[in-house]
Amino acid sequence: MENNRLSQDEIDALLNGTSSTPDEPEATEVHDLSDMERDAIGEIGNISFGSSATALSTLLNQKVDITTPNVTVIPRSKISDAFPEPYVAIEVNYTEGFSGSNLLVVEQSDAAIIADLMIGGDGKGADPSLGEIHLSAVQEAMNQMMGSAATSMSTVFSKKIDISPPRVELLDVNEEKGTDRIPADEMLVKVSFRLKVGELIDSNIMQLYPLTFAKDLISSLMNTEESPAEETTPEPEVTYEQPKEPVMPEPRNEPQQQAPAKRQGKPKKAAPVQVSPVEFSSFDPNESTQAPINNLDMLLDIPLSITVELGRTKRSVKEILELSAGSIIELDKLAGEPVDILVNQRIVAKGEVVVIEENFGVRVTDILSQAERINNLK
């Protein structure tokens, strides 16, 4: 008699609502990156943040180095271990080229130094408690950085990539502040770069985005590298073979026909092409036609913007923020010096300021020569 009793494992499987058939393999999800994929993500980061370092260096007037990417995959439940200190998070969404977002994370003390340099300070002794003005300065710096990164990525992936304006927020995982900016995916990729700004900052700047978005980047990069090889087809090699002599039938009592001449194995040379120098129509400056005058009449009704410039000056962001009612801005022109008259932002004349009844006016005192006006257009 056969034993039809169920084993304990089979009973547990039935109670749990699962099947005990061992032939069906369970579906597994990929929660990591291979070494090749890590190298690809690091290379993308190297190229994009290389141009970002140049943009940030111009803004801060400091030498900026962003090097040595380190790629790791972390579960969202361990995010507090990856970001134990207070940070400044900058969220960037891709609007064209890719679908997704990433988070740029900077230590709060480093963000304070960047903000202080942006508003005209020296970056020393910067207050870590960031105010609204400082957050705006950091947002502008990150906007320039990510804009340069998007441009570099457009070159790498051979397609237009655009981003939305970044949003800045303080991030403190331990106090659950700003954690809503962290992607909701279970597995996240953290790309950490070493950030050096002159002698003020020697720290890390990090990128954080979903693992699925990293896979999309890698897939697009691989397709971009393979596409040129697929599109390029080798040209067919042309060879000329010596044709075999035709086999003539044995002669009979018929008049002997002349055998056809052998064809040459090489192609016939093409007939020489006659080349003659190009001849241009002569333009005699003494010749005059009525057409240009008629064409000029068509331009007489075009409106032009005329501006009279009293002077200019340069001020730092810090000095601009300190302006208030009653502040005096000193210009680069002396009192009584002729002012510049500009047409469509180009200097064409100089003059002196006059008062006509209750309105200001300008009396033209000097017209720039044609050569000077052409130089101003360059």
mmCIF file of C-alpha atoms in Angstrom:
data_model
loop_
_atom_site.group_PDB
_atom_site.id
_atom_site.type_symbol
_atom_site.label_atom_id
_atom_site.label_comp_id
_atom_site.label_asym_id
_atom_site.label_seq_id
_atom_site.Cartn_x
_atom_site.Cartn_y
_atom_site.Cartn_z
ATOM 1 C CA MET A 1 0.000 0.000 0.000
ATOM 2 C CA GLU A 2 1.313 3.346 -0.961
ATOM 3 C CA ASN A 3 1.853 5.991 1.747
ATOM 4 C CA ASN A 4 -0.339 9.011 0.851
ATOM 5 C CA ARG A 5 0.458 11.016 3.952
ATOM 6 C CA LEU A 6 1.731 14.556 3.546
ATOM 7 C CA SER A 7 5.069 15.521 4.960
ATOM 8 C CA GLN A 8 5.382 18.323 7.493
ATOM 9 C CA ASP A 9 6.975 20.592 4.846
ATOM 10 C CA GLU A 10 4.067 20.013 2.498
ATOM 11 C CA ILE A 11 1.563 20.730 5.292
ATOM 12 C CA ASP A 12 3.366 24.002 6.134
ATOM 13 C CA ALA A 13 3.397 24.964 2.475
ATOM 14 C CA LEU A 14 -0.351 24.399 2.176
ATOM 15 C CA LEU A 15 -1.065 26.392 5.350
ATOM 16 C CA ASN A 16 1.053 29.280 4.111
ATOM 17 C CA GLY A 17 -0.675 29.256 0.751
ATOM 18 C CA THR A 18 2.472 28.407 -1.207
ATOM 19 C CA SER A 19 3.284 25.576 -3.538
ATOM 20 C CA SER A 20 5.957 23.066 -2.629
ATOM 21 C CA THR A 21 6.912 22.239 -6.207
ATOM 22 C CA PRO A 22 10.717 22.562 -6.311
ATOM 23 C CA ASP A 23 10.893 22.686 -10.095
ATOM 24 C CA GLU A 24 9.772 26.342 -10.284
ATOM 25 C CA PRO A 25 12.705 28.676 -9.486
ATOM 26 C CA GLU A 26 11.909 31.734 -7.454
ATOM 27 C CA ALA A 27 12.296 35.129 -9.177
ATOM 28 C CA THR A 28 15.196 37.091 -7.755
ATOM 29 C CA GLU A 29 15.778 40.816 -8.029
ATOM 30 C CA VAL A 30 19.166 42.336 -8.722
ATOM 31 C CA HIS A 31 20.298 44.423 -5.771
ATOM 32 C CA ASP A 32 23.854 45.238 -6.789
ATOM 33 C CA LEU A 33 26.088 46.341 -9.654
ATOM 34 C CA SER A 34 28.829 44.346 -11.331
ATOM 35 C CA ASP A 35 32.383 45.648 -11.445
ATOM 36 C CA MET A 36 31.925 46.701 -15.060
ATOM 37 C CA GLU A 37 28.722 48.568 -14.203
ATOM 38 C CA ARG A 38 30.435 50.336 -11.297
ATOM 39 C CA ASP A 39 33.228 51.423 -13.631
ATOM 40 C CA ALA A 40 30.665 52.737 -16.122
ATOM 41 C CA ILE A 41 28.858 54.781 -13.440
ATOM 42 C CA GLY A 42 32.189 56.125 -12.198
ATOM 43 C CA GLU A 43 33.223 57.136 -15.712
ATOM 44 C CA ILE A 44 29.925 58.969 -16.266
ATOM 45 C CA GLY A 45 30.461 60.792 -12.978
ATOM 46 C CA ASN A 46 34.058 61.647 -13.869
ATOM 47 C CA ILE A 47 33.075 63.260 -17.155
ATOM 48 C CA SER A 48 30.015 65.141 -15.876
ATOM 49 C CA PHE A 49 31.575 66.427 -12.665
ATOM 50 C CA GLY A 50 34.799 67.358 -14.413
ATOM 51 C CA SER A 51 32.951 70.161 -16.200
ATOM 52 C CA SER A 52 31.044 70.961 -12.993
ATOM 53 C CA ALA A 53 34.351 71.634 -11.233
ATOM 54 C CA THR A 54 35.221 74.193 -13.913
ATOM 55 C CA ALA A 55 31.874 75.977 -13.496
ATOM 56 C CA LEU A 56 32.187 76.039 -9.699
ATOM 57 C CA SER A 57 35.768 77.320 -9.908
ATOM 58 C CA THR A 58 34.619 80.270 -12.015
ATOM 59 C CA LEU A 59 31.836 81.116 -9.555
ATOM 60 C CA LEU A 60 33.951 80.878 -6.406
ATOM 61 C CA ASN A 61 37.185 82.257 -7.868
ATOM 62 C CA GLN A 62 38.939 79.307 -6.246
ATOM 63 C CA LYS A 63 40.687 76.216 -7.563
ATOM 64 C CA VAL A 64 38.171 73.359 -7.470
ATOM 65 C CA ASP A 65 38.988 69.669 -7.859
ATOM 66 C CA ILE A 66 36.350 66.911 -7.965
ATOM 67 C CA THR A 67 38.025 63.516 -8.312
ATOM 68 C CA THR A 68 38.072 59.836 -7.326
ATOM 69 C CA PRO A 69 34.464 58.580 -7.552
ATOM 70 C CA ASN A 70 33.457 55.725 -5.259
ATOM 71 C CA VAL A 71 30.318 53.821 -6.288
ATOM 72 C CA THR A 72 28.321 51.864 -3.680
ATOM 73 C CA VAL A 73 24.817 50.376 -3.541
ATOM 74 C CA ILE A 74 22.922 50.881 -0.286
ATOM 75 C CA PRO A 75 19.407 49.878 0.814
ATOM 76 C CA ARG A 76 17.111 52.712 1.805
ATOM 77 C CA SER A 77 16.841 51.286 5.304
ATOM 78 C CA LYS A 78 20.575 51.946 5.817
ATOM 79 C CA ILE A 79 20.454 55.547 4.591
ATOM 80 C CA SER A 80 21.148 56.897 8.078
ATOM 81 C CA ASP A 81 24.503 55.093 8.138
ATOM 82 C CA ALA A 82 25.487 56.664 4.814
ATOM 83 C CA PHE A 83 24.500 60.208 5.885
ATOM 84 C CA PRO A 84 25.118 60.537 9.641
ATOM 85 C CA GLU A 85 25.743 64.319 9.672
ATOM 86 C CA PRO A 86 23.535 67.293 8.678
ATOM 87 C CA TYR A 87 23.734 67.888 4.938
ATOM 88 C CA VAL A 88 22.351 70.140 2.236
ATOM 89 C CA ALA A 89 20.419 68.188 -0.410
ATOM 90 C CA ILE A 90 19.889 69.494 -3.944
ATOM 91 C CA GLU A 91 17.194 67.638 -5.916
ATOM 92 C CA VAL A 92 17.521 67.617 -9.719
ATOM 93 C CA ASN A 93 14.932 66.128 -12.100
ATOM 94 C CA TYR A 94 15.694 65.203 -15.708
ATOM 95 C CA THR A 95 13.187 66.751 -18.095
ATOM 96 C CA GLU A 96 14.643 65.554 -21.393
ATOM 97 C CA GLY A 97 16.904 62.666 -22.401
ATOM 98 C CA PHE A 98 16.262 60.632 -19.243
ATOM 99 C CA SER A 99 13.340 60.039 -16.913
ATOM 100 C CA GLY A 100 14.303 60.202 -13.279
ATOM 101 C CA SER A 101 15.944 62.312 -10.616
ATOM 102 C CA ASN A 102 19.030 62.383 -8.456
ATOM 103 C CA LEU A 103 20.035 63.997 -5.211
ATOM 104 C CA LEU A 104 23.251 65.978 -4.831
ATOM 105 C CA VAL A 105 24.358 65.943 -1.190
ATOM 106 C CA VAL A 106 26.923 68.319 0.350
ATOM 107 C CA GLU A 107 27.967 68.610 3.977
ATOM 108 C CA GLN A 108 26.297 71.588 5.633
ATOM 109 C CA SER A 109 29.623 73.141 6.675
ATOM 110 C CA ASP A 110 30.919 72.903 3.080
ATOM 111 C CA ALA A 111 27.702 74.453 1.756
ATOM 112 C CA ALA A 112 28.168 77.362 4.182
ATOM 113 C CA ILE A 113 31.666 78.035 2.785
ATOM 114 C CA ILE A 114 30.380 77.892 -0.802
ATOM 115 C CA ALA A 115 27.548 80.306 0.060
ATOM 116 C CA ASP A 116 29.937 82.716 1.790
ATOM 117 C CA LEU A 117 32.223 82.772 -1.254
ATOM 118 C CA MET A 118 29.216 83.299 -3.542
ATOM 119 C CA ILE A 119 28.115 86.462 -1.691
ATOM 120 C CA GLY A 120 31.588 87.998 -1.657
ATOM 121 C CA GLY A 121 33.080 86.613 1.559
ATOM 122 C CA ASP A 122 36.417 84.876 2.009
ATOM 123 C CA GLY A 123 34.877 81.573 3.149
ATOM 124 C CA LYS A 124 36.712 81.595 6.488
ATOM 125 C CA GLY A 125 34.632 81.288 9.611
ATOM 126 C CA ALA A 126 31.399 80.748 7.635
ATOM 127 C CA ASP A 127 28.330 80.206 9.800
ATOM 128 C CA PRO A 128 27.018 76.627 9.292
ATOM 129 C CA SER A 129 23.457 77.765 10.027
ATOM 130 C CA LEU A 130 22.348 78.632 6.529
ATOM 131 C CA GLY A 131 19.856 81.436 6.042
ATOM 132 C CA GLU A 132 17.598 82.045 3.070
ATOM 133 C CA ILE A 133 20.219 84.108 1.220
ATOM 134 C CA HIS A 134 22.877 81.446 1.766
ATOM 135 C CA LEU A 135 20.569 78.664 0.551
ATOM 136 C CA SER A 136 19.806 80.727 -2.568
ATOM 137 C CA ALA A 137 23.532 81.140 -3.189
ATOM 138 C CA VAL A 138 24.099 77.390 -2.819
ATOM 139 C CA GLN A 139 21.169 76.705 -5.136
ATOM 140 C CA GLU A 140 22.675 78.959 -7.827
ATOM 141 C CA ALA A 141 26.073 77.275 -7.484
ATOM 142 C CA MET A 142 24.529 73.812 -7.801
ATOM 143 C CA ASN A 143 22.413 75.014 -10.729
ATOM 144 C CA GLN A 144 25.557 76.008 -12.613
ATOM 145 C CA MET A 145 27.267 72.750 -11.698
ATOM 146 C CA MET A 146 24.402 70.480 -12.766
ATOM 147 C CA GLY A 147 23.851 72.506 -15.935
ATOM 148 C CA SER A 148 27.477 71.869 -16.935
ATOM 149 C CA ALA A 149 27.088 68.205 -15.986
ATOM 150 C CA ALA A 150 23.978 67.872 -18.189
ATOM 151 C CA THR A 151 25.875 69.417 -21.116
ATOM 152 C CA SER A 152 28.715 66.914 -20.695
ATOM 153 C CA MET A 153 26.242 64.036 -20.455
ATOM 154 C CA SER A 154 24.635 65.187 -23.710
ATOM 155 C CA THR A 155 28.007 64.707 -25.385
ATOM 156 C CA VAL A 156 28.588 61.291 -23.779
ATOM 157 C CA PHE A 157 25.140 59.894 -24.651
ATOM 158 C CA SER A 158 24.856 61.682 -28.026
ATOM 159 C CA LYS A 159 21.448 63.163 -27.236
ATOM 160 C CA LYS A 160 20.006 66.289 -25.662
ATOM 161 C CA ILE A 161 19.765 66.099 -21.877
ATOM 162 C CA ASP A 162 18.045 68.810 -19.861
ATOM 163 C CA ILE A 163 17.272 69.245 -16.172
ATOM 164 C CA SER A 164 14.808 71.197 -14.071
ATOM 165 C CA PRO A 165 15.969 74.002 -11.753
ATOM 166 C CA PRO A 166 17.410 72.371 -8.605
ATOM 167 C CA ARG A 167 15.585 72.528 -5.267
ATOM 168 C CA VAL A 168 17.646 72.948 -2.107
ATOM 169 C CA GLU A 169 16.692 71.667 1.342
ATOM 170 C CA LEU A 170 18.460 70.837 4.594
ATOM 171 C CA LEU A 171 18.830 67.079 5.140
ATOM 172 C CA ASP A 172 19.164 65.486 8.573
ATOM 173 C CA VAL A 173 18.306 61.781 8.402
ATOM 174 C CA ASN A 174 18.566 61.213 12.165
ATOM 175 C CA GLU A 175 15.927 63.865 12.822
ATOM 176 C CA GLU A 176 13.926 62.832 9.711
ATOM 177 C CA LYS A 177 14.314 66.297 8.224
ATOM 178 C CA GLY A 178 14.245 66.546 4.423
ATOM 179 C CA THR A 179 14.085 62.763 3.983
ATOM 180 C CA ASP A 180 11.145 63.131 1.584
ATOM 181 C CA ARG A 181 13.696 64.250 -1.033
ATOM 182 C CA ILE A 182 15.408 60.857 -0.915
ATOM 183 C CA PRO A 183 14.186 58.563 -3.750
ATOM 184 C CA ALA A 184 11.550 56.111 -2.548
ATOM 185 C CA ASP A 185 13.209 53.110 -4.246
ATOM 186 C CA GLU A 186 14.443 50.275 -2.039
ATOM 187 C CA MET A 187 17.964 50.139 -3.518
ATOM 188 C CA LEU A 188 19.954 53.335 -4.103
ATOM 189 C CA VAL A 189 23.294 54.094 -5.738
ATOM 190 C CA LYS A 190 25.651 56.491 -3.971
ATOM 191 C CA VAL A 191 28.484 58.018 -5.985
ATOM 192 C CA SER A 192 30.909 59.848 -3.712
ATOM 193 C CA PHE A 193 33.473 62.316 -5.073
ATOM 194 C CA ARG A 194 36.308 64.029 -3.262
ATOM 195 C CA LEU A 195 35.700 67.802 -3.279
ATOM 196 C CA LYS A 196 38.546 70.277 -2.821
ATOM 197 C CA VAL A 197 38.004 74.055 -2.961
ATOM 198 C CA GLY A 198 41.292 75.896 -2.564
ATOM 199 C CA GLU A 199 42.453 75.442 1.032
ATOM 200 C CA LEU A 200 38.933 75.858 2.431
ATOM 201 C CA ILE A 201 37.228 72.541 1.658
ATOM 202 C CA ASP A 202 38.603 69.003 1.516
ATOM 203 C CA SER A 203 35.539 66.816 1.829
ATOM 204 C CA ASN A 204 33.080 64.721 -0.193
ATOM 205 C CA ILE A 205 30.185 65.578 -2.475
ATOM 206 C CA MET A 206 27.748 62.760 -3.187
ATOM 207 C CA GLN A 207 25.169 61.781 -5.772
ATOM 208 C CA LEU A 208 22.230 59.587 -4.783
ATOM 209 C CA TYR A 209 19.783 58.041 -7.233
ATOM 210 C CA PRO A 210 17.744 54.829 -7.677
ATOM 211 C CA LEU A 211 19.437 51.632 -8.814
ATOM 212 C CA THR A 212 16.970 51.382 -11.696
ATOM 213 C CA PHE A 213 18.057 54.821 -12.933
ATOM 214 C CA ALA A 214 21.703 53.701 -12.755
ATOM 215 C CA LYS A 215 20.819 50.674 -14.886
ATOM 216 C CA ASP A 216 19.204 52.986 -17.463
ATOM 217 C CA LEU A 217 22.366 55.118 -17.591
ATOM 218 C CA ILE A 218 24.542 52.054 -18.122
ATOM 219 C CA SER A 219 22.239 50.638 -20.806
ATOM 220 C CA SER A 220 22.197 53.955 -22.683
ATOM 221 C CA LEU A 221 25.980 54.221 -22.440
ATOM 222 C CA MET A 222 26.472 50.712 -23.840
ATOM 223 C CA ASN A 223 24.066 51.378 -26.713
ATOM 224 C CA THR A 224 25.857 54.638 -27.490
ATOM 225 C CA GLU A 225 29.237 52.890 -27.660
ATOM 226 C CA GLU A 226 27.921 50.101 -29.876
ATOM 227 C CA SER A 227 25.872 52.198 -32.301
ATOM 228 C CA PRO A 228 28.792 53.569 -34.381
ATOM 229 C CA ALA A 229 30.079 50.036 -35.048
ATOM 230 C CA GLU A 230 26.634 48.901 -36.144
ATOM 231 C CA GLU A 231 26.069 51.816 -38.463
ATOM 232 C CA THR A 232 29.499 51.645 -40.125
ATOM 233 C CA THR A 233 29.630 49.026 -42.888
ATOM 234 C CA PRO A 234 32.883 48.238 -44.675
ATOM 235 C CA GLU A 235 33.050 49.300 -48.264
ATOM 236 C CA PRO A 236 33.094 46.359 -50.693
ATOM 237 C CA GLU A 237 36.541 45.600 -52.047
ATOM 238 C CA VAL A 238 36.640 45.884 -55.834
ATOM 239 C CA THR A 239 38.950 43.477 -57.649
ATOM 240 C CA TYR A 240 39.460 42.909 -61.344
ATOM 241 C CA GLU A 241 40.070 39.397 -62.608
ATOM 242 C CA GLN A 242 41.682 38.444 -65.867
ATOM 243 C CA PRO A 243 38.873 37.022 -68.025
ATOM 244 C CA LYS A 244 39.493 33.600 -69.476
ATOM 245 C CA GLU A 245 40.085 33.261 -73.196
ATOM 246 C CA PRO A 246 37.024 32.046 -75.019
ATOM 247 C CA VAL A 247 37.276 28.463 -76.237
ATOM 248 C CA MET A 248 37.093 28.454 -80.027
ATOM 249 C CA PRO A 249 35.499 25.500 -81.845
ATOM 250 C CA GLU A 250 37.659 23.351 -84.079
ATOM 251 C CA PRO A 251 37.949 24.737 -87.617
ATOM 252 C CA ARG A 252 35.737 23.214 -90.226
ATOM 253 C CA ASN A 253 35.374 23.809 -93.931
ATOM 254 C CA GLU A 254 33.988 27.224 -93.189
ATOM 255 C CA PRO A 255 35.727 30.528 -93.591
ATOM 256 C CA GLN A 256 37.950 31.108 -90.600
ATOM 257 C CA GLN A 257 36.648 33.835 -88.381
ATOM 258 C CA GLN A 258 38.948 36.226 -86.664
ATOM 259 C CA ALA A 259 39.239 35.498 -82.915
ATOM 260 C CA PRO A 260 38.008 38.274 -80.688
ATOM 261 C CA ALA A 261 40.679 40.383 -79.048
ATOM 262 C CA LYS A 262 41.493 39.641 -75.438
ATOM 263 C CA ARG A 263 39.962 41.993 -72.900
ATOM 264 C CA GLN A 264 42.304 43.689 -70.538
ATOM 265 C CA GLY A 265 42.135 42.737 -66.876
ATOM 266 C CA LYS A 266 42.481 46.326 -65.661
ATOM 267 C CA PRO A 267 39.683 48.864 -66.127
ATOM 268 C CA LYS A 268 40.020 51.396 -68.867
ATOM 269 C CA LYS A 269 41.362 54.750 -67.853
ATOM 270 C CA ALA A 270 38.732 57.454 -67.795
ATOM 271 C CA ALA A 271 39.072 60.301 -70.191
ATOM 272 C CA PRO A 272 41.000 63.220 -68.681
ATOM 273 C CA VAL A 273 38.774 65.819 -67.061
ATOM 274 C CA GLN A 274 39.413 69.353 -68.141
ATOM 275 C CA VAL A 275 39.840 71.634 -65.123
ATOM 276 C CA SER A 276 39.781 75.379 -65.426
ATOM 277 C CA PRO A 277 40.138 78.046 -62.736
ATOM 278 C CA VAL A 278 36.952 79.525 -61.358
ATOM 279 C CA GLU A 279 36.042 82.968 -62.619
ATOM 280 C CA PHE A 280 34.338 85.462 -60.314
ATOM 281 C CA SER A 281 32.306 88.403 -61.419
ATOM 282 C CA SER A 282 34.156 91.661 -61.046
ATOM 283 C CA PHE A 283 32.868 94.135 -58.492
ATOM 284 C CA ASP A 284 33.780 97.630 -59.524
ATOM 285 C CA PRO A 285 33.330 100.100 -56.647
ATOM 286 C CA ASN A 286 32.704 102.839 -59.188
ATOM 287 C CA GLU A 287 29.708 101.038 -60.596
ATOM 288 C CA SER A 288 26.458 102.120 -59.029
ATOM 289 C CA THR A 289 23.001 100.678 -59.290
ATOM 290 C CA GLN A 290 19.670 101.886 -58.103
ATOM 291 C CA ALA A 291 18.766 98.591 -56.361
ATOM 292 C CA PRO A 292 20.683 99.194 -53.103
ATOM 293 C CA ILE A 293 18.999 102.560 -52.634
ATOM 294 C CA ASN A 294 15.605 100.975 -53.115
ATOM 295 C CA ASN A 295 16.511 98.197 -50.672
ATOM 296 C CA LEU A 296 17.663 100.748 -48.109
ATOM 297 C CA ASP A 297 14.248 102.398 -48.230
ATOM 298 C CA MET A 298 12.771 99.146 -46.903
ATOM 299 C CA LEU A 299 14.864 99.453 -43.698
ATOM 300 C CA LEU A 300 13.989 103.031 -42.809
ATOM 301 C CA ASP A 301 10.909 102.104 -40.757
ATOM 302 C CA ILE A 302 12.696 99.567 -38.495
ATOM 303 C CA PRO A 303 12.638 100.852 -34.861
ATOM 304 C CA LEU A 304 15.951 101.018 -33.000
ATOM 305 C CA SER A 305 16.552 101.381 -29.275
ATOM 306 C CA ILE A 306 18.672 104.397 -28.279
ATOM 307 C CA THR A 307 20.292 104.410 -24.837
ATOM 308 C CA VAL A 308 22.336 107.104 -23.130
ATOM 309 C CA GLU A 309 24.764 105.619 -20.619
ATOM 310 C CA LEU A 310 25.957 107.839 -17.779
ATOM 311 C CA GLY A 311 28.543 105.307 -16.601
ATOM 312 C CA ARG A 312 29.183 101.845 -15.268
ATOM 313 C CA THR A 313 30.620 100.144 -12.201
ATOM 314 C CA LYS A 314 31.135 96.652 -10.791
ATOM 315 C CA ARG A 315 30.069 95.536 -7.333
ATOM 316 C CA SER A 316 30.125 92.170 -5.556
ATOM 317 C CA VAL A 317 26.971 90.345 -4.516
ATOM 318 C CA LYS A 318 27.688 91.299 -0.906
ATOM 319 C CA GLU A 319 27.811 95.014 -1.766
ATOM 320 C CA ILE A 320 24.595 94.739 -3.796
ATOM 321 C CA LEU A 321 22.808 93.125 -0.864
ATOM 322 C CA GLU A 322 23.953 95.965 1.399
ATOM 323 C CA LEU A 323 22.316 98.646 -0.777
ATOM 324 C CA SER A 324 19.498 100.611 0.817
ATOM 325 C CA ALA A 325 17.552 103.807 0.217
ATOM 326 C CA GLY A 326 20.013 106.699 0.138
ATOM 327 C CA SER A 327 23.024 104.628 -0.932
ATOM 328 C CA ILE A 328 25.286 106.260 -3.526
ATOM 329 C CA ILE A 329 26.816 104.265 -6.365
ATOM 330 C CA GLU A 330 29.927 105.841 -7.848
ATOM 331 C CA LEU A 331 30.258 105.451 -11.626
ATOM 332 C CA ASP A 332 33.396 105.264 -13.742
ATOM 333 C CA LYS A 333 32.819 108.616 -15.516
ATOM 334 C CA LEU A 334 33.891 112.044 -14.314
ATOM 335 C CA ALA A 335 31.417 114.882 -13.882
ATOM 336 C CA GLY A 336 31.031 116.783 -17.155
ATOM 337 C CA GLU A 337 32.563 113.975 -19.218
ATOM 338 C CA PRO A 338 30.695 113.169 -22.448
ATOM 339 C CA VAL A 339 28.208 110.333 -22.128
ATOM 340 C CA ASP A 340 27.934 107.392 -24.512
ATOM 341 C CA ILE A 341 25.032 107.164 -26.957
ATOM 342 C CA LEU A 342 24.214 103.559 -27.843
ATOM 343 C CA VAL A 343 21.979 102.213 -30.605
ATOM 344 C CA ASN A 344 20.934 98.617 -29.966
ATOM 345 C CA GLN A 345 23.652 98.398 -27.277
ATOM 346 C CA ARG A 346 26.381 99.608 -29.685
ATOM 347 C CA ILE A 347 28.209 102.931 -29.164
ATOM 348 C CA VAL A 348 27.692 105.236 -32.149
ATOM 349 C CA ALA A 349 28.191 108.732 -30.693
ATOM 350 C CA LYS A 350 29.005 110.817 -27.620
ATOM 351 C CA GLY A 351 27.162 113.781 -26.211
ATOM 352 C CA GLU A 352 26.406 115.982 -23.226
ATOM 353 C CA VAL A 353 23.359 115.880 -20.974
ATOM 354 C CA VAL A 354 20.982 118.860 -21.244
ATOM 355 C CA VAL A 355 17.636 119.779 -19.723
ATOM 356 C CA ILE A 356 14.745 120.534 -22.086
ATOM 357 C CA GLU A 357 11.929 122.119 -20.093
ATOM 358 C CA GLU A 358 11.389 119.394 -17.454
ATOM 359 C CA ASN A 359 12.947 116.480 -19.336
ATOM 360 C CA PHE A 360 16.505 115.299 -19.736
ATOM 361 C CA GLY A 361 18.047 115.239 -23.187
ATOM 362 C CA VAL A 362 21.418 114.698 -24.797
ATOM 363 C CA ARG A 363 23.192 116.923 -27.305
ATOM 364 C CA VAL A 364 25.314 114.974 -29.801
ATOM 365 C CA THR A 365 28.883 116.300 -29.725
ATOM 366 C CA ASP A 366 30.815 113.615 -31.552
ATOM 367 C CA ILE A 367 29.892 110.896 -34.064
ATOM 368 C CA LEU A 368 32.134 107.847 -34.187
ATOM 369 C CA SER A 369 33.795 107.178 -37.510
ATOM 370 C CA GLN A 370 32.684 104.308 -39.667
ATOM 371 C CA ALA A 371 35.796 102.300 -38.753
ATOM 372 C CA GLU A 372 35.154 102.809 -35.020
ATOM 373 C CA ARG A 373 31.524 101.801 -35.377
ATOM 374 C CA ILE A 374 32.553 98.602 -37.213
ATOM 375 C CA ASN A 375 35.042 97.788 -34.458
ATOM 376 C CA ASN A 376 32.267 98.207 -31.868
ATOM 377 C CA LEU A 377 30.164 95.654 -33.753
ATOM 378 C CA LYS A 378 32.860 92.966 -33.484
#
